[in-house]
Tab-separated table of C-alpha atoms in Angstrom:
chain	number	residue	atom	x	y	z
A	1	LYS	CA	101.420	158.838	96.304
A	2	ALA	CA	103.150	155.506	97.240
A	3	GLY	CA	104.633	155.461	100.773
A	4	VAL	CA	108.236	154.176	101.798
A	5	THR	CA	108.585	150.663	100.517
A	6	GLN	CA	110.858	148.017	102.191
A	7	THR	CA	111.696	144.612	101.062
A	8	PRO	CA	111.716	142.018	102.225
A	9	ARG	CA	109.200	142.272	104.832
A	10	TYR	CA	110.209	139.069	106.724
A	11	LEU	CA	113.322	137.054	106.668
A	12	ILE	CA	115.266	134.521	108.787
A	13	LYS	CA	118.903	134.210	108.645
A	14	THR	CA	121.560	132.065	110.305
A	15	ARG	CA	124.460	133.398	112.614
A	16	GLY	CA	127.356	134.328	110.539
A	17	GLN	CA	125.440	135.118	107.395
A	18	GLN	CA	124.932	138.500	105.921
A	19	VAL	CA	121.790	140.260	104.848
A	20	THR	CA	120.727	143.079	102.465
A	21	LEU	CA	117.659	145.093	103.069
A	22	SER	CA	116.175	147.423	100.350
A	23	CYS	CA	114.174	150.687	100.700
A	24	SER	CA	112.396	152.780	98.112
A	25	PRO	CA	111.557	156.246	99.371
A	26	ILE	CA	108.607	158.384	98.712
A	27	SER	CA	108.812	159.802	95.154
A	28	GLY	CA	110.767	163.002	95.166
A	29	HIS	CA	112.358	162.401	98.719
A	30	ARG	CA	116.104	162.510	98.573
A	31	SER	CA	116.888	161.883	102.159
A	32	VAL	CA	116.762	158.229	103.630
A	33	SER	CA	117.497	157.066	107.093
A	34	TRP	CA	117.565	153.708	108.716
A	35	TYR	CA	116.592	152.651	112.348
A	36	GLN	CA	116.772	149.550	114.234
A	37	GLN	CA	113.777	148.819	116.613
A	38	THR	CA	113.989	146.210	119.425
A	39	PRO	CA	111.735	145.740	122.541
A	40	GLY	CA	114.554	146.547	124.939
A	41	GLN	CA	116.259	149.398	123.167
A	42	GLY	CA	113.363	151.105	121.167
A	43	LEU	CA	114.131	152.859	117.905
A	44	GLN	CA	117.871	153.573	117.397
A	45	PHE	CA	119.356	155.488	114.550
A	46	LEU	CA	121.581	153.640	112.235
A	47	PHE	CA	122.566	156.045	109.341
A	48	GLU	CA	121.092	158.908	107.165
A	49	TYR	CA	121.900	159.474	103.358
A	50	PHE	CA	121.187	162.507	101.330
A	51	SER	CA	122.166	162.675	97.537
A	52	GLU	CA	124.128	159.431	97.793
A	53	THR	CA	126.188	160.722	100.651
A	54	GLN	CA	126.219	159.493	104.234
A	55	ARG	CA	125.311	162.409	106.286
A	56	ASN	CA	125.507	160.812	109.827
A	57	LYS	CA	125.993	157.394	111.475
A	58	GLY	CA	124.684	155.989	114.788
A	59	ASN	CA	126.486	153.962	117.338
A	60	PHE	CA	126.453	150.707	115.567
A	61	PRO	CA	129.459	148.449	114.686
A	62	GLY	CA	131.061	148.439	111.281
A	63	ARG	CA	129.133	145.256	110.349
A	64	PHE	CA	126.199	147.606	109.634
A	65	SER	CA	126.627	149.543	106.410
A	66	GLY	CA	124.530	151.182	103.885
A	67	ARG	CA	124.378	153.141	100.615
A	68	GLN	CA	122.088	155.180	98.510
A	69	PHE	CA	121.683	155.114	94.713
A	70	SER	CA	121.307	158.051	92.272
A	71	ASN	CA	117.457	157.384	92.181
A	72	SER	CA	117.519	157.847	96.140
A	73	ARG	CA	116.763	154.141	96.722
A	74	SER	CA	118.843	152.816	99.589
A	75	GLU	CA	120.257	149.503	100.910
A	76	MET	CA	121.603	148.566	104.173
A	77	ASN	CA	123.783	145.502	104.809
A	78	VAL	CA	124.606	143.643	107.997
A	79	SER	CA	127.560	141.213	107.719
A	80	THR	CA	128.390	138.294	110.189
A	81	LEU	CA	124.999	138.330	111.755
A	82	GLU	CA	124.675	137.840	115.450
A	83	LEU	CA	121.538	136.677	117.371
A	84	GLY	CA	121.238	140.231	118.867
A	85	ASP	CA	120.645	141.693	115.308
A	86	SER	CA	117.169	140.273	115.322
A	87	ALA	CA	115.013	143.291	115.041
A	88	LEU	CA	112.645	145.369	113.093
A	89	TYR	CA	114.646	147.539	110.578
A	90	LEU	CA	112.896	150.615	109.484
A	91	CYS	CA	113.628	152.947	106.667
A	92	ALA	CA	112.418	156.395	106.557
A	93	SER	CA	112.467	159.129	104.032
A	94	SER	CA	112.139	162.870	103.957
A	95	ALA	CA	112.304	165.639	101.317
A	96	GLY	CA	115.612	166.634	102.891
A	97	PRO	CA	117.495	166.913	106.091
A	98	GLY	CA	115.152	168.599	108.562
A	99	ASN	CA	111.846	167.819	106.892
A	100	THR	CA	109.204	165.458	108.316
A	101	ILE	CA	110.340	161.851	108.255
A	102	TYR	CA	107.950	159.066	106.909
A	103	PHE	CA	108.552	155.409	107.768
A	104	GLY	CA	108.074	152.338	105.919
A	105	GLU	CA	106.478	149.157	107.336
A	106	GLY	CA	109.871	147.736	108.064
A	107	SER	CA	111.774	144.469	107.553
A	108	TRP	CA	111.551	141.981	110.202
A	109	LEU	CA	114.878	140.116	110.634
A	110	THR	CA	115.318	136.998	112.685
A	111	VAL	CA	118.683	135.591	113.236
A	112	VAL	CA	118.755	131.899	114.450
B	1	GLU	CA	123.663	163.746	124.431
B	2	ASP	CA	120.164	164.068	123.267
B	3	GLN	CA	117.447	162.243	125.550
B	4	VAL	CA	113.894	161.591	125.359
B	5	THR	CA	111.803	160.071	128.233
B	6	GLN	CA	108.161	159.201	127.770
B	7	SER	CA	105.671	158.433	130.503
B	8	PRO	CA	103.813	156.374	131.475
B	9	GLU	CA	105.223	153.342	129.719
B	10	ALA	CA	101.763	151.993	129.419
B	11	LEU	CA	98.219	153.452	129.955
B	12	ARG	CA	94.897	151.793	130.063
B	13	LEU	CA	91.858	153.997	129.599
B	14	GLN	CA	88.108	153.312	129.406
B	15	GLU	CA	86.609	154.452	126.194
B	16	GLY	CA	85.734	158.136	126.513
B	17	GLU	CA	88.239	158.663	129.463
B	18	SER	CA	90.481	161.574	128.512
B	19	SER	CA	94.135	161.574	129.496
B	20	SER	CA	97.633	162.895	128.490
B	21	LEU	CA	100.961	161.256	127.541
B	22	ASN	CA	104.252	163.115	128.552
B	23	CYS	CA	107.503	163.438	126.544
B	24	SER	CA	110.251	165.113	128.340
B	25	TYR	CA	113.456	165.956	126.341
B	26	THR	CA	116.930	167.157	126.709
B	27	VAL	CA	118.451	168.407	123.370
B	28	SER	CA	120.770	171.023	122.175
B	29	GLY	CA	119.460	172.986	119.205
B	30	LEU	CA	115.949	171.652	118.902
B	31	ARG	CA	114.813	171.476	115.324
B	32	GLY	CA	111.487	169.838	115.906
B	33	LEU	CA	109.677	167.558	118.093
B	34	PHE	CA	107.698	164.662	116.396
B	35	TRP	CA	104.730	162.359	117.550
B	36	TYR	CA	104.209	159.074	115.823
B	37	ARG	CA	101.695	156.253	116.289
B	38	GLN	CA	102.839	152.758	115.897
B	39	ASP	CA	100.506	149.746	115.516
B	40	PRO	CA	101.740	146.165	116.257
B	41	GLY	CA	103.980	144.820	113.341
B	42	LYS	CA	103.797	148.242	111.528
B	43	GLY	CA	106.175	151.158	111.067
B	44	PRO	CA	105.574	154.379	112.839
B	45	GLU	CA	102.807	156.670	111.422
B	46	PHE	CA	103.534	160.357	111.488
B	47	LEU	CA	101.045	162.423	113.608
B	48	PHE	CA	102.489	165.933	114.353
B	49	THR	CA	105.655	168.112	114.280
B	50	LEU	CA	106.045	170.907	116.728
B	51	TYR	CA	108.722	173.476	116.453
B	52	SER	CA	108.551	175.973	119.088
B	53	ALA	CA	107.347	176.361	122.679
B	54	GLY	CA	103.654	177.269	122.946
B	55	GLU	CA	102.896	175.606	119.562
B	56	GLU	CA	99.834	173.354	119.427
B	57	LYS	CA	98.517	170.954	116.739
B	58	GLU	CA	95.193	169.067	116.624
B	59	LYS	CA	94.030	166.020	114.653
B	60	GLU	CA	90.717	164.360	115.471
B	61	ARG	CA	90.811	163.414	119.275
B	62	LEU	CA	94.559	164.158	119.446
B	63	LYS	CA	96.178	167.411	120.596
B	64	ALA	CA	99.867	167.866	120.976
B	65	THR	CA	101.515	170.752	122.734
B	66	LEU	CA	105.117	171.787	123.325
B	67	THR	CA	107.023	173.667	126.125
B	68	LYS	CA	110.852	174.204	126.405
B	69	LYS	CA	111.324	170.958	128.182
B	70	GLU	CA	108.378	168.651	127.441
B	71	SER	CA	105.567	167.782	125.123
B	72	PHE	CA	102.210	166.471	125.931
B	73	LEU	CA	99.801	164.381	123.682
B	74	HIS	CA	96.272	164.893	124.866
B	75	ILE	CA	93.703	162.262	124.009
B	76	THR	CA	90.121	163.374	124.353
B	77	ALA	CA	87.395	160.851	124.572
B	78	PRO	CA	89.408	158.051	123.215
B	79	LYS	CA	88.039	155.028	121.130
B	80	PRO	CA	89.276	151.482	121.101
B	81	GLU	CA	90.999	152.218	117.606
B	82	ASP	CA	93.206	154.704	119.342
B	83	SER	CA	94.895	151.669	121.016
B	84	ALA	CA	98.621	151.798	119.794
B	85	THR	CA	102.057	152.694	120.965
B	86	TYR	CA	102.748	156.590	120.698
B	87	LEU	CA	106.239	157.578	120.052
B	88	CYS	CA	107.937	160.949	120.705
B	89	ALA	CA	111.023	161.994	118.895
B	90	VAL	CA	113.232	165.057	118.828
B	91	GLN	CA	115.270	166.328	115.874
B	92	ALA	CA	118.219	168.271	116.660
B	93	ARG	CA	120.932	169.593	114.467
B	94	ASN	CA	124.120	167.465	114.331
B	95	SER	CA	126.409	170.389	113.961
B	96	GLY	CA	129.244	168.194	112.783
B	97	ALA	CA	127.594	166.677	109.864
B	98	GLY	CA	124.499	168.845	109.174
B	99	SER	CA	122.355	165.904	109.756
B	100	TYR	CA	118.981	165.870	111.387
B	101	GLN	CA	118.637	162.320	112.957
B	102	LEU	CA	115.723	161.617	115.307
B	103	THR	CA	116.237	160.467	118.819
B	104	PHE	CA	113.187	158.443	120.010
B	105	GLY	CA	111.698	157.794	123.357
B	106	LYS	CA	110.697	154.245	124.377
B	107	GLY	CA	106.973	155.038	123.706
B	108	THR	CA	103.682	154.853	125.600
B	109	LYS	CA	101.521	151.863	124.910
B	110	LEU	CA	97.956	152.876	125.179
B	111	SER	CA	95.065	150.481	125.455
B	112	VAL	CA	91.509	151.819	125.232
B	113	ILE	CA	88.880	149.364	126.717
B	114	PRO	CA	85.403	149.411	125.189
């Protein structure tokens, strides 16, 4: 059974640009969540989706947004990129809220 | 606000030298406590979920235990391939939205020296 797949794995963007990251959950999983990981702050929750509805959102500015499609695939978007947005962005899926969460390999974003 | 504190931040062990990692937590309405292993440049790999005080789970050289305030990850006779960062996370019910987000600790970086 394939795991959580994230694309792209690595990308470099310039300040002020926007970026879209994609996530395909484990087959049959309907809950997708996103986390940002940095050396200083560790893993921080961005948002969670279930059945195309945002269930919860972390303490991040409105430049960070996401959505989930009917096939459970999810995207997150960061607009007006800042240097501080450089991080590993992790997508995770589960069978539903409250079930074990499995992570993808992440998308490494570098903002220059 | 949910809080998770892991100690120590880093741990160096000789191969075969057993030890324990600590995860202290403060959360309202604990749904579960999770342990993950993360290798450099990779996403966290699921290890265990613990749901209630007194529960224990084992996998190879790892054993996780849970009390009402903390969890321990015991590593018995570690090998160099056990070197990784071990992350602890709590899942609590967000009563407002019915969500179950994870709150992570900063992790313990374990190095096992041959």
